[in-house]
């Protein structure tokens, strides 16, 4: 998120920037969602020569939208799927030099319904890099659930709300968007906002 914010909003790619972005020539983006695709493609445009997407499951399990994956492939992003990083290695100056990874294989489905990735014994290898970007997902601000008694959240910290009205477990509180679904698209969040707005209007009318 910081990488994308700084490059898109703060123009940190300009040579006049006080906190410039230095992507290096060999970049690995760890993750498989839409944000990972954005980060990988941005790194390429910012001067990287080789950009990897490192993801512990297979291509079929990538959570990113199909269009995002196709666009990344078209731009030359290298997908290292069924690969899990275990260590980032630095050089004598403290900069990234490589990343130790292990190959994975898919086992039985886990709680999410996706097949669980399992490390392949003896498959460790080193990927030469000079930049690593973590894009392994986000979760709602934990302050919300810790300071709001009666508000039900799930194991990922997302607010539990019904799809039809955005009603939560706390009376008079409605929710939608990424705080409910986890990271998704702006369009879905906008739709949830409209849904919740109608429900809020009905709620206020019912108690007035």
mmCIF file with all atom_site columns, C-alpha atoms in Angstrom:
data_model
loop_
_atom_site.group_PDB
_atom_site.id
_atom_site.type_symbol
_atom_site.label_atom_id
_atom_site.label_alt_id
_atom_site.label_comp_id
_atom_site.label_asym_id
_atom_site.label_entity_id
_atom_site.label_seq_id
_atom_site.pdbx_PDB_ins_code
_atom_site.Cartn_x
_atom_site.Cartn_y
_atom_site.Cartn_z
_atom_site.occupancy
_atom_site.B_iso_or_equiv
_atom_site.pdbx_formal_charge
_atom_site.auth_seq_id
_atom_site.auth_comp_id
_atom_site.auth_asym_id
_atom_site.auth_atom_id
_atom_site.pdbx_PDB_model_num
ATOM 1   C CA . UNK A 1 1   ? 0.000   0.000   0.000   1.00 0.00 ? 1   UNK A CA 1
ATOM 2   C CA . UNK A 1 2   ? 2.819   2.414   0.838   1.00 0.00 ? 2   UNK A CA 1
ATOM 3   C CA . UNK A 1 3   ? 4.574   1.634   -2.446  1.00 0.00 ? 3   UNK A CA 1
ATOM 4   C CA . UNK A 1 4   ? 1.433   2.299   -4.502  1.00 0.00 ? 4   UNK A CA 1
ATOM 5   C CA . UNK A 1 5   ? 0.416   5.368   -2.509  1.00 0.00 ? 5   UNK A CA 1
ATOM 6   C CA . UNK A 1 6   ? 3.858   6.939   -2.820  1.00 0.00 ? 6   UNK A CA 1
ATOM 7   C CA . UNK A 1 7   ? 4.138   6.225   -6.536  1.00 0.00 ? 7   UNK A CA 1
ATOM 8   C CA . UNK A 1 8   ? 0.582   7.220   -7.499  1.00 0.00 ? 8   UNK A CA 1
ATOM 9   C CA . UNK A 1 9   ? -0.249  10.073  -5.125  1.00 0.00 ? 9   UNK A CA 1
ATOM 10  C CA . UNK A 1 10  ? 3.094   11.415  -3.906  1.00 0.00 ? 10  UNK A CA 1
ATOM 11  C CA . UNK A 1 11  ? 5.011   11.156  -7.219  1.00 0.00 ? 11  UNK A CA 1
ATOM 12  C CA . UNK A 1 12  ? 7.944   9.556   -5.409  1.00 0.00 ? 12  UNK A CA 1
ATOM 13  C CA . UNK A 1 13  ? 9.304   8.350   -8.754  1.00 0.00 ? 13  UNK A CA 1
ATOM 14  C CA . UNK A 1 14  ? 10.456  11.887  -9.594  1.00 0.00 ? 14  UNK A CA 1
ATOM 15  C CA . UNK A 1 15  ? 14.169  12.631  -9.106  1.00 0.00 ? 15  UNK A CA 1
ATOM 16  C CA . UNK A 1 16  ? 13.179  15.700  -7.053  1.00 0.00 ? 16  UNK A CA 1
ATOM 17  C CA . UNK A 1 17  ? 11.345  13.574  -4.451  1.00 0.00 ? 17  UNK A CA 1
ATOM 18  C CA . UNK A 1 18  ? 12.729  13.808  -0.903  1.00 0.00 ? 18  UNK A CA 1
ATOM 19  C CA . UNK A 1 19  ? 11.802  10.135  -0.311  1.00 0.00 ? 19  UNK A CA 1
ATOM 20  C CA . UNK A 1 20  ? 12.293  8.517   -3.726  1.00 0.00 ? 20  UNK A CA 1
ATOM 21  C CA . UNK A 1 21  ? 11.207  5.009   -4.655  1.00 0.00 ? 21  UNK A CA 1
ATOM 22  C CA . UNK A 1 22  ? 14.063  2.721   -5.653  1.00 0.00 ? 22  UNK A CA 1
ATOM 23  C CA . UNK A 1 23  ? 12.637  -0.472  -7.084  1.00 0.00 ? 23  UNK A CA 1
ATOM 24  C CA . UNK A 1 24  ? 15.912  -1.960  -8.264  1.00 0.00 ? 24  UNK A CA 1
ATOM 25  C CA . UNK A 1 25  ? 16.287  -4.199  -11.304 1.00 0.00 ? 25  UNK A CA 1
ATOM 26  C CA . UNK A 1 26  ? 14.984  -7.511  -9.912  1.00 0.00 ? 26  UNK A CA 1
ATOM 27  C CA . UNK A 1 27  ? 11.771  -7.207  -7.917  1.00 0.00 ? 27  UNK A CA 1
ATOM 28  C CA . UNK A 1 28  ? 9.601   -9.810  -6.192  1.00 0.00 ? 28  UNK A CA 1
ATOM 29  C CA . UNK A 1 29  ? 6.033   -9.035  -5.145  1.00 0.00 ? 29  UNK A CA 1
ATOM 30  C CA . UNK A 1 30  ? 4.793   -11.519 -2.558  1.00 0.00 ? 30  UNK A CA 1
ATOM 31  C CA . UNK A 1 31  ? 1.045   -12.109 -2.879  1.00 0.00 ? 31  UNK A CA 1
ATOM 32  C CA . UNK A 1 32  ? -1.561  -12.993 -5.467  1.00 0.00 ? 32  UNK A CA 1
ATOM 33  C CA . UNK A 1 33  ? -4.344  -10.418 -5.188  1.00 0.00 ? 33  UNK A CA 1
ATOM 34  C CA . UNK A 1 34  ? -5.231  -7.338  -7.200  1.00 0.00 ? 34  UNK A CA 1
ATOM 35  C CA . UNK A 1 35  ? -2.880  -5.170  -5.125  1.00 0.00 ? 35  UNK A CA 1
ATOM 36  C CA . UNK A 1 36  ? 0.004   -7.548  -5.890  1.00 0.00 ? 36  UNK A CA 1
ATOM 37  C CA . UNK A 1 37  ? -0.735  -7.220  -9.622  1.00 0.00 ? 37  UNK A CA 1
ATOM 38  C CA . UNK A 1 38  ? -0.813  -3.422  -9.331  1.00 0.00 ? 38  UNK A CA 1
ATOM 39  C CA . UNK A 1 39  ? 2.469   -3.363  -7.418  1.00 0.00 ? 39  UNK A CA 1
ATOM 40  C CA . UNK A 1 40  ? 4.193   -5.682  -9.902  1.00 0.00 ? 40  UNK A CA 1
ATOM 41  C CA . UNK A 1 41  ? 3.097   -3.702  -12.938 1.00 0.00 ? 41  UNK A CA 1
ATOM 42  C CA . UNK A 1 42  ? 4.000   -0.397  -11.259 1.00 0.00 ? 42  UNK A CA 1
ATOM 43  C CA . UNK A 1 43  ? 7.481   -1.709  -10.406 1.00 0.00 ? 43  UNK A CA 1
ATOM 44  C CA . UNK A 1 44  ? 7.989   -2.651  -14.046 1.00 0.00 ? 44  UNK A CA 1
ATOM 45  C CA . UNK A 1 45  ? 6.991   0.824   -15.195 1.00 0.00 ? 45  UNK A CA 1
ATOM 46  C CA . UNK A 1 46  ? 9.281   2.389   -12.603 1.00 0.00 ? 46  UNK A CA 1
ATOM 47  C CA . UNK A 1 47  ? 12.321  0.784   -14.202 1.00 0.00 ? 47  UNK A CA 1
ATOM 48  C CA . UNK A 1 48  ? 12.583  -2.797  -12.954 1.00 0.00 ? 48  UNK A CA 1
ATOM 49  C CA . UNK A 1 49  ? 13.930  -5.226  -15.544 1.00 0.00 ? 49  UNK A CA 1
ATOM 50  C CA . UNK A 1 50  ? 12.527  -8.422  -14.004 1.00 0.00 ? 50  UNK A CA 1
ATOM 51  C CA . UNK A 1 51  ? 9.442   -8.620  -11.782 1.00 0.00 ? 51  UNK A CA 1
ATOM 52  C CA . UNK A 1 52  ? 8.189   -11.795 -10.109 1.00 0.00 ? 52  UNK A CA 1
ATOM 53  C CA . UNK A 1 53  ? 4.848   -12.545 -8.498  1.00 0.00 ? 53  UNK A CA 1
ATOM 54  C CA . UNK A 1 54  ? 5.618   -15.042 -5.734  1.00 0.00 ? 54  UNK A CA 1
ATOM 55  C CA . UNK A 1 55  ? 2.499   -16.925 -4.633  1.00 0.00 ? 55  UNK A CA 1
ATOM 56  C CA . UNK A 1 56  ? 2.222   -20.069 -2.525  1.00 0.00 ? 56  UNK A CA 1
ATOM 57  C CA . UNK A 1 57  ? -0.723  -21.570 -4.422  1.00 0.00 ? 57  UNK A CA 1
ATOM 58  C CA . UNK A 1 58  ? -1.222  -22.217 -8.151  1.00 0.00 ? 58  UNK A CA 1
ATOM 59  C CA . UNK A 1 59  ? -2.459  -20.002 -10.988 1.00 0.00 ? 59  UNK A CA 1
ATOM 60  C CA . UNK A 1 60  ? -5.993  -21.376 -10.576 1.00 0.00 ? 60  UNK A CA 1
ATOM 61  C CA . UNK A 1 61  ? -6.085  -20.222 -6.948  1.00 0.00 ? 61  UNK A CA 1
ATOM 62  C CA . UNK A 1 62  ? -4.889  -16.643 -7.541  1.00 0.00 ? 62  UNK A CA 1
ATOM 63  C CA . UNK A 1 63  ? -7.378  -14.328 -5.789  1.00 0.00 ? 63  UNK A CA 1
ATOM 64  C CA . UNK A 1 64  ? -6.745  -11.482 -8.264  1.00 0.00 ? 64  UNK A CA 1
ATOM 65  C CA . UNK A 1 65  ? -9.308  -10.838 -10.979 1.00 0.00 ? 65  UNK A CA 1
ATOM 66  C CA . UNK A 1 66  ? -8.678  -12.776 -14.189 1.00 0.00 ? 66  UNK A CA 1
ATOM 67  C CA . UNK A 1 67  ? -8.244  -9.526  -16.154 1.00 0.00 ? 67  UNK A CA 1
ATOM 68  C CA . UNK A 1 68  ? -5.576  -8.308  -13.725 1.00 0.00 ? 68  UNK A CA 1
ATOM 69  C CA . UNK A 1 69  ? -3.612  -11.547 -14.098 1.00 0.00 ? 69  UNK A CA 1
ATOM 70  C CA . UNK A 1 70  ? -3.872  -11.468 -17.893 1.00 0.00 ? 70  UNK A CA 1
ATOM 71  C CA . UNK A 1 71  ? -2.687  -7.860  -18.038 1.00 0.00 ? 71  UNK A CA 1
ATOM 72  C CA . UNK A 1 72  ? 0.265   -8.646  -15.780 1.00 0.00 ? 72  UNK A CA 1
ATOM 73  C CA . UNK A 1 73  ? 1.235   -11.586 -18.016 1.00 0.00 ? 73  UNK A CA 1
ATOM 74  C CA . UNK A 1 74  ? 0.956   -9.390  -21.112 1.00 0.00 ? 74  UNK A CA 1
ATOM 75  C CA . UNK A 1 75  ? 3.359   -6.879  -19.566 1.00 0.00 ? 75  UNK A CA 1
ATOM 76  C CA . UNK A 1 76  ? 5.944   -9.575  -18.854 1.00 0.00 ? 76  UNK A CA 1
ATOM 77  C CA . UNK A 1 77  ? 5.446   -10.225 -15.138 1.00 0.00 ? 77  UNK A CA 1
ATOM 78  C CA . UNK A 1 78  ? 6.883   -13.645 -14.213 1.00 0.00 ? 78  UNK A CA 1
ATOM 79  C CA . UNK A 1 79  ? 4.586   -15.782 -12.064 1.00 0.00 ? 79  UNK A CA 1
ATOM 80  C CA . UNK A 1 80  ? 6.405   -18.021 -9.598  1.00 0.00 ? 80  UNK A CA 1
ATOM 81  C CA . UNK A 1 81  ? 3.400   -19.901 -8.250  1.00 0.00 ? 81  UNK A CA 1
ATOM 82  C CA . UNK A 1 82  ? 3.511   -22.799 -5.785  1.00 0.00 ? 82  UNK A CA 1
ATOM 83  C CA . UNK A 1 83  ? 6.397   -20.870 -4.235  1.00 0.00 ? 83  UNK A CA 1
ATOM 84  C CA . UNK A 1 84  ? 6.640   -19.593 -0.673  1.00 0.00 ? 84  UNK A CA 1
ATOM 85  C CA . UNK A 1 85  ? 9.299   -17.193 0.666   1.00 0.00 ? 85  UNK A CA 1
ATOM 86  C CA . UNK A 1 86  ? 10.950  -18.272 3.906   1.00 0.00 ? 86  UNK A CA 1
ATOM 87  C CA . UNK A 1 87  ? 13.745  -15.702 4.283   1.00 0.00 ? 87  UNK A CA 1
ATOM 88  C CA . UNK A 1 88  ? 14.866  -12.380 2.832   1.00 0.00 ? 88  UNK A CA 1
ATOM 89  C CA . UNK A 1 89  ? 18.657  -12.191 2.614   1.00 0.00 ? 89  UNK A CA 1
ATOM 90  C CA . UNK A 1 90  ? 20.610  -8.930  2.832   1.00 0.00 ? 90  UNK A CA 1
ATOM 91  C CA . UNK A 1 91  ? 24.037  -7.900  1.605   1.00 0.00 ? 91  UNK A CA 1
ATOM 92  C CA . UNK A 1 92  ? 26.861  -6.354  3.629   1.00 0.00 ? 92  UNK A CA 1
ATOM 93  C CA . UNK A 1 93  ? 25.184  -2.929  3.377   1.00 0.00 ? 93  UNK A CA 1
ATOM 94  C CA . UNK A 1 94  ? 21.842  -4.153  4.673   1.00 0.00 ? 94  UNK A CA 1
ATOM 95  C CA . UNK A 1 95  ? 20.055  -4.060  1.329   1.00 0.00 ? 95  UNK A CA 1
ATOM 96  C CA . UNK A 1 96  ? 18.031  -6.916  -0.156  1.00 0.00 ? 96  UNK A CA 1
ATOM 97  C CA . UNK A 1 97  ? 20.244  -9.354  -2.064  1.00 0.00 ? 97  UNK A CA 1
ATOM 98  C CA . UNK A 1 98  ? 18.018  -12.400 -2.492  1.00 0.00 ? 98  UNK A CA 1
ATOM 99  C CA . UNK A 1 99  ? 15.064  -14.324 -1.135  1.00 0.00 ? 99  UNK A CA 1
ATOM 100 C CA . UNK A 1 100 ? 15.125  -17.936 -0.024  1.00 0.00 ? 100 UNK A CA 1
ATOM 101 C CA . UNK A 1 101 ? 12.015  -19.757 -1.209  1.00 0.00 ? 101 UNK A CA 1
ATOM 102 C CA . UNK A 1 102 ? 10.559  -23.236 -0.998  1.00 0.00 ? 102 UNK A CA 1
ATOM 103 C CA . UNK A 1 103 ? 8.418   -25.021 -3.551  1.00 0.00 ? 103 UNK A CA 1
ATOM 104 C CA . UNK A 1 104 ? 4.874   -25.942 -2.526  1.00 0.00 ? 104 UNK A CA 1
ATOM 105 C CA . UNK A 1 105 ? 2.304   -28.547 -3.473  1.00 0.00 ? 105 UNK A CA 1
ATOM 106 C CA . UNK A 1 106 ? -1.443  -28.413 -2.915  1.00 0.00 ? 106 UNK A CA 1
ATOM 107 C CA . UNK A 1 107 ? -2.986  -30.738 -0.356  1.00 0.00 ? 107 UNK A CA 1
ATOM 108 C CA . UNK A 1 108 ? -6.535  -31.041 0.955   1.00 0.00 ? 108 UNK A CA 1
ATOM 109 C CA . UNK A 1 109 ? -8.857  -27.980 1.100   1.00 0.00 ? 109 UNK A CA 1
ATOM 110 C CA . UNK A 1 110 ? -8.538  -25.762 4.182   1.00 0.00 ? 110 UNK A CA 1
ATOM 111 C CA . UNK A 1 111 ? -11.265 -23.787 6.012   1.00 0.00 ? 111 UNK A CA 1
ATOM 112 C CA . UNK A 1 112 ? -11.521 -21.329 3.095   1.00 0.00 ? 112 UNK A CA 1
ATOM 113 C CA . UNK A 1 113 ? -12.285 -24.162 0.658   1.00 0.00 ? 113 UNK A CA 1
ATOM 114 C CA . UNK A 1 114 ? -8.996  -23.746 -1.183  1.00 0.00 ? 114 UNK A CA 1
ATOM 115 C CA . UNK A 1 115 ? -6.419  -26.535 -1.259  1.00 0.00 ? 115 UNK A CA 1
ATOM 116 C CA . UNK A 1 116 ? -3.836  -26.084 1.481   1.00 0.00 ? 116 UNK A CA 1
ATOM 117 C CA . UNK A 1 117 ? -0.263  -25.413 0.267   1.00 0.00 ? 117 UNK A CA 1
ATOM 118 C CA . UNK A 1 118 ? 2.321   -27.804 1.723   1.00 0.00 ? 118 UNK A CA 1
ATOM 119 C CA . UNK A 1 119 ? 6.111   -27.294 1.516   1.00 0.00 ? 119 UNK A CA 1
ATOM 120 C CA . UNK A 1 120 ? 8.014   -29.782 -0.644  1.00 0.00 ? 120 UNK A CA 1
ATOM 121 C CA . UNK A 1 121 ? 10.862  -31.234 1.389   1.00 0.00 ? 121 UNK A CA 1
ATOM 122 C CA . UNK A 1 122 ? 14.323  -30.378 0.054   1.00 0.00 ? 122 UNK A CA 1
ATOM 123 C CA . UNK A 1 123 ? 13.015  -27.912 -2.543  1.00 0.00 ? 123 UNK A CA 1
ATOM 124 C CA . UNK A 1 124 ? 14.620  -24.752 -1.136  1.00 0.00 ? 124 UNK A CA 1
ATOM 125 C CA . UNK A 1 125 ? 16.111  -22.343 -3.679  1.00 0.00 ? 125 UNK A CA 1
ATOM 126 C CA . UNK A 1 126 ? 17.359  -18.751 -3.776  1.00 0.00 ? 126 UNK A CA 1
ATOM 127 C CA . UNK A 1 127 ? 15.900  -16.008 -5.953  1.00 0.00 ? 127 UNK A CA 1
ATOM 128 C CA . UNK A 1 128 ? 18.346  -13.169 -6.693  1.00 0.00 ? 128 UNK A CA 1
ATOM 129 C CA . UNK A 1 129 ? 16.617  -9.827  -6.014  1.00 0.00 ? 129 UNK A CA 1
ATOM 130 C CA . UNK A 1 130 ? 17.255  -6.267  -4.964  1.00 0.00 ? 130 UNK A CA 1
ATOM 131 C CA . UNK A 1 131 ? 13.702  -5.371  -3.911  1.00 0.00 ? 131 UNK A CA 1
ATOM 132 C CA . UNK A 1 132 ? 10.835  -7.202  -2.197  1.00 0.00 ? 132 UNK A CA 1
ATOM 133 C CA . UNK A 1 133 ? 7.297   -5.805  -1.942  1.00 0.00 ? 133 UNK A CA 1
ATOM 134 C CA . UNK A 1 134 ? 4.825   -7.461  0.434   1.00 0.00 ? 134 UNK A CA 1
ATOM 135 C CA . UNK A 1 135 ? 1.242   -7.519  -0.868  1.00 0.00 ? 135 UNK A CA 1
ATOM 136 C CA . UNK A 1 136 ? -0.211  -10.274 1.270   1.00 0.00 ? 136 UNK A CA 1
ATOM 137 C CA . UNK A 1 137 ? -3.544  -8.720  2.120   1.00 0.00 ? 137 UNK A CA 1
ATOM 138 C CA . UNK A 1 138 ? -5.041  -6.196  4.467   1.00 0.00 ? 138 UNK A CA 1
ATOM 139 C CA . UNK A 1 139 ? -7.569  -6.317  7.286   1.00 0.00 ? 139 UNK A CA 1
ATOM 140 C CA . UNK A 1 140 ? -9.847  -3.708  8.868   1.00 0.00 ? 140 UNK A CA 1
ATOM 141 C CA . UNK A 1 141 ? -8.470  -1.473  11.601  1.00 0.00 ? 141 UNK A CA 1
ATOM 142 C CA . UNK A 1 142 ? -8.547  -3.611  14.785  1.00 0.00 ? 142 UNK A CA 1
ATOM 143 C CA . UNK A 1 143 ? -9.464  -0.498  16.783  1.00 0.00 ? 143 UNK A CA 1
ATOM 144 C CA . UNK A 1 144 ? -13.049 -0.837  15.527  1.00 0.00 ? 144 UNK A CA 1
ATOM 145 C CA . UNK A 1 145 ? -13.703 -4.291  16.925  1.00 0.00 ? 145 UNK A CA 1
ATOM 146 C CA . UNK A 1 146 ? -11.783 -3.686  20.145  1.00 0.00 ? 146 UNK A CA 1
ATOM 147 C CA . UNK A 1 147 ? -13.653 -0.509  21.057  1.00 0.00 ? 147 UNK A CA 1
ATOM 148 C CA . UNK A 1 148 ? -17.191 -1.373  19.919  1.00 0.00 ? 148 UNK A CA 1
ATOM 149 C CA . UNK A 1 149 ? -18.965 -3.763  22.325  1.00 0.00 ? 149 UNK A CA 1
ATOM 150 C CA . UNK A 1 150 ? -21.583 -5.924  20.665  1.00 0.00 ? 150 UNK A CA 1
ATOM 151 C CA . UNK A 1 151 ? -20.135 -5.639  17.167  1.00 0.00 ? 151 UNK A CA 1
ATOM 152 C CA . UNK A 1 152 ? -19.535 -9.129  15.769  1.00 0.00 ? 152 UNK A CA 1
ATOM 153 C CA . UNK A 1 153 ? -16.438 -9.722  13.639  1.00 0.00 ? 153 UNK A CA 1
ATOM 154 C CA . UNK A 1 154 ? -15.099 -12.851 11.956  1.00 0.00 ? 154 UNK A CA 1
ATOM 155 C CA . UNK A 1 155 ? -11.718 -14.564 12.347  1.00 0.00 ? 155 UNK A CA 1
ATOM 156 C CA . UNK A 1 156 ? -10.150 -12.138 9.851   1.00 0.00 ? 156 UNK A CA 1
ATOM 157 C CA . UNK A 1 157 ? -11.357 -9.105  11.788  1.00 0.00 ? 157 UNK A CA 1
ATOM 158 C CA . UNK A 1 158 ? -14.018 -8.174  9.233   1.00 0.00 ? 158 UNK A CA 1
ATOM 159 C CA . UNK A 1 159 ? -17.378 -6.885  10.462  1.00 0.00 ? 159 UNK A CA 1
ATOM 160 C CA . UNK A 1 160 ? -20.198 -9.419  10.123  1.00 0.00 ? 160 UNK A CA 1
ATOM 161 C CA . UNK A 1 161 ? -23.118 -7.870  8.204   1.00 0.00 ? 161 UNK A CA 1
ATOM 162 C CA . UNK A 1 162 ? -25.886 -9.272  6.035   1.00 0.00 ? 162 UNK A CA 1
ATOM 163 C CA . UNK A 1 163 ? -25.572 -8.771  2.265   1.00 0.00 ? 163 UNK A CA 1
ATOM 164 C CA . UNK A 1 164 ? -29.121 -7.515  1.738   1.00 0.00 ? 164 UNK A CA 1
ATOM 165 C CA . UNK A 1 165 ? -29.101 -4.544  4.126   1.00 0.00 ? 165 UNK A CA 1
ATOM 166 C CA . UNK A 1 166 ? -25.645 -4.246  5.702   1.00 0.00 ? 166 UNK A CA 1
ATOM 167 C CA . UNK A 1 167 ? -27.135 -4.834  9.158   1.00 0.00 ? 167 UNK A CA 1
ATOM 168 C CA . UNK A 1 168 ? -24.580 -5.708  11.848  1.00 0.00 ? 168 UNK A CA 1
ATOM 169 C CA . UNK A 1 169 ? -25.014 -7.359  15.246  1.00 0.00 ? 169 UNK A CA 1
ATOM 170 C CA . UNK A 1 170 ? -25.092 -3.934  16.942  1.00 0.00 ? 170 UNK A CA 1
ATOM 171 C CA . UNK A 1 171 ? -28.423 -2.131  16.806  1.00 0.00 ? 171 UNK A CA 1
ATOM 172 C CA . UNK A 1 172 ? -28.322 0.924   14.558  1.00 0.00 ? 172 UNK A CA 1
ATOM 173 C CA . UNK A 1 173 ? -24.924 0.095   13.086  1.00 0.00 ? 173 UNK A CA 1
ATOM 174 C CA . UNK A 1 174 ? -24.598 -0.746  9.385   1.00 0.00 ? 174 UNK A CA 1
ATOM 175 C CA . UNK A 1 175 ? -21.487 -1.726  7.455   1.00 0.00 ? 175 UNK A CA 1
ATOM 176 C CA . UNK A 1 176 ? -20.288 -2.508  3.950   1.00 0.00 ? 176 UNK A CA 1
ATOM 177 C CA . UNK A 1 177 ? -17.248 -2.509  1.702   1.00 0.00 ? 177 UNK A CA 1
ATOM 178 C CA . UNK A 1 178 ? -13.795 -3.864  2.538   1.00 0.00 ? 178 UNK A CA 1
ATOM 179 C CA . UNK A 1 179 ? -14.480 -3.702  6.288   1.00 0.00 ? 179 UNK A CA 1
ATOM 180 C CA . UNK A 1 180 ? -17.054 -6.464  5.688   1.00 0.00 ? 180 UNK A CA 1
ATOM 181 C CA . UNK A 1 181 ? -15.812 -8.396  2.661   1.00 0.00 ? 181 UNK A CA 1
ATOM 182 C CA . UNK A 1 182 ? -12.087 -7.930  3.014   1.00 0.00 ? 182 UNK A CA 1
ATOM 183 C CA . UNK A 1 183 ? -10.119 -6.425  0.138   1.00 0.00 ? 183 UNK A CA 1
ATOM 184 C CA . UNK A 1 184 ? -12.343 -6.166  -2.945  1.00 0.00 ? 184 UNK A CA 1
ATOM 185 C CA . UNK A 1 185 ? -13.163 -3.641  -5.676  1.00 0.00 ? 185 UNK A CA 1
ATOM 186 C CA . UNK A 1 186 ? -14.236 -0.010  -5.341  1.00 0.00 ? 186 UNK A CA 1
ATOM 187 C CA . UNK A 1 187 ? -17.417 -0.805  -7.295  1.00 0.00 ? 187 UNK A CA 1
ATOM 188 C CA . UNK A 1 188 ? -18.488 -3.446  -4.750  1.00 0.00 ? 188 UNK A CA 1
ATOM 189 C CA . UNK A 1 189 ? -17.790 -1.030  -1.896  1.00 0.00 ? 189 UNK A CA 1
ATOM 190 C CA . UNK A 1 190 ? -19.863 1.674   -3.589  1.00 0.00 ? 190 UNK A CA 1
ATOM 191 C CA . UNK A 1 191 ? -22.732 -0.771  -4.061  1.00 0.00 ? 191 UNK A CA 1
ATOM 192 C CA . UNK A 1 192 ? -22.553 -1.768  -0.392  1.00 0.00 ? 192 UNK A CA 1
ATOM 193 C CA . UNK A 1 193 ? -22.658 1.907   0.555   1.00 0.00 ? 193 UNK A CA 1
ATOM 194 C CA . UNK A 1 194 ? -25.843 2.471   -1.423  1.00 0.00 ? 194 UNK A CA 1
ATOM 195 C CA . UNK A 1 195 ? -27.398 -0.649  0.093   1.00 0.00 ? 195 UNK A CA 1
ATOM 196 C CA . UNK A 1 196 ? -26.512 0.449   3.615   1.00 0.00 ? 196 UNK A CA 1
ATOM 197 C CA . UNK A 1 197 ? -27.756 4.007   2.954   1.00 0.00 ? 197 UNK A CA 1
ATOM 198 C CA . UNK A 1 198 ? -31.215 2.712   2.025   1.00 0.00 ? 198 UNK A CA 1
ATOM 199 C CA . UNK A 1 199 ? -31.266 0.464   5.097   1.00 0.00 ? 199 UNK A CA 1
ATOM 200 C CA . UNK A 1 200 ? -30.166 3.329   7.360   1.00 0.00 ? 200 UNK A CA 1
ATOM 201 C CA . UNK A 1 201 ? -32.920 5.552   5.954   1.00 0.00 ? 201 UNK A CA 1
ATOM 202 C CA . UNK A 1 202 ? -35.525 2.842   6.623   1.00 0.00 ? 202 UNK A CA 1
ATOM 203 C CA . UNK A 1 203 ? -34.117 2.298   10.127  1.00 0.00 ? 203 UNK A CA 1
ATOM 204 C CA . UNK A 1 204 ? -34.308 5.999   11.030  1.00 0.00 ? 204 UNK A CA 1
ATOM 205 C CA . UNK A 1 205 ? -37.850 6.272   9.694   1.00 0.00 ? 205 UNK A CA 1
ATOM 206 C CA . UNK A 1 206 ? -38.893 3.220   11.726  1.00 0.00 ? 206 UNK A CA 1
ATOM 207 C CA . UNK A 1 207 ? -37.730 4.702   15.046  1.00 0.00 ? 207 UNK A CA 1
ATOM 208 C CA . UNK A 1 208 ? -38.875 8.288   14.467  1.00 0.00 ? 208 UNK A CA 1
#
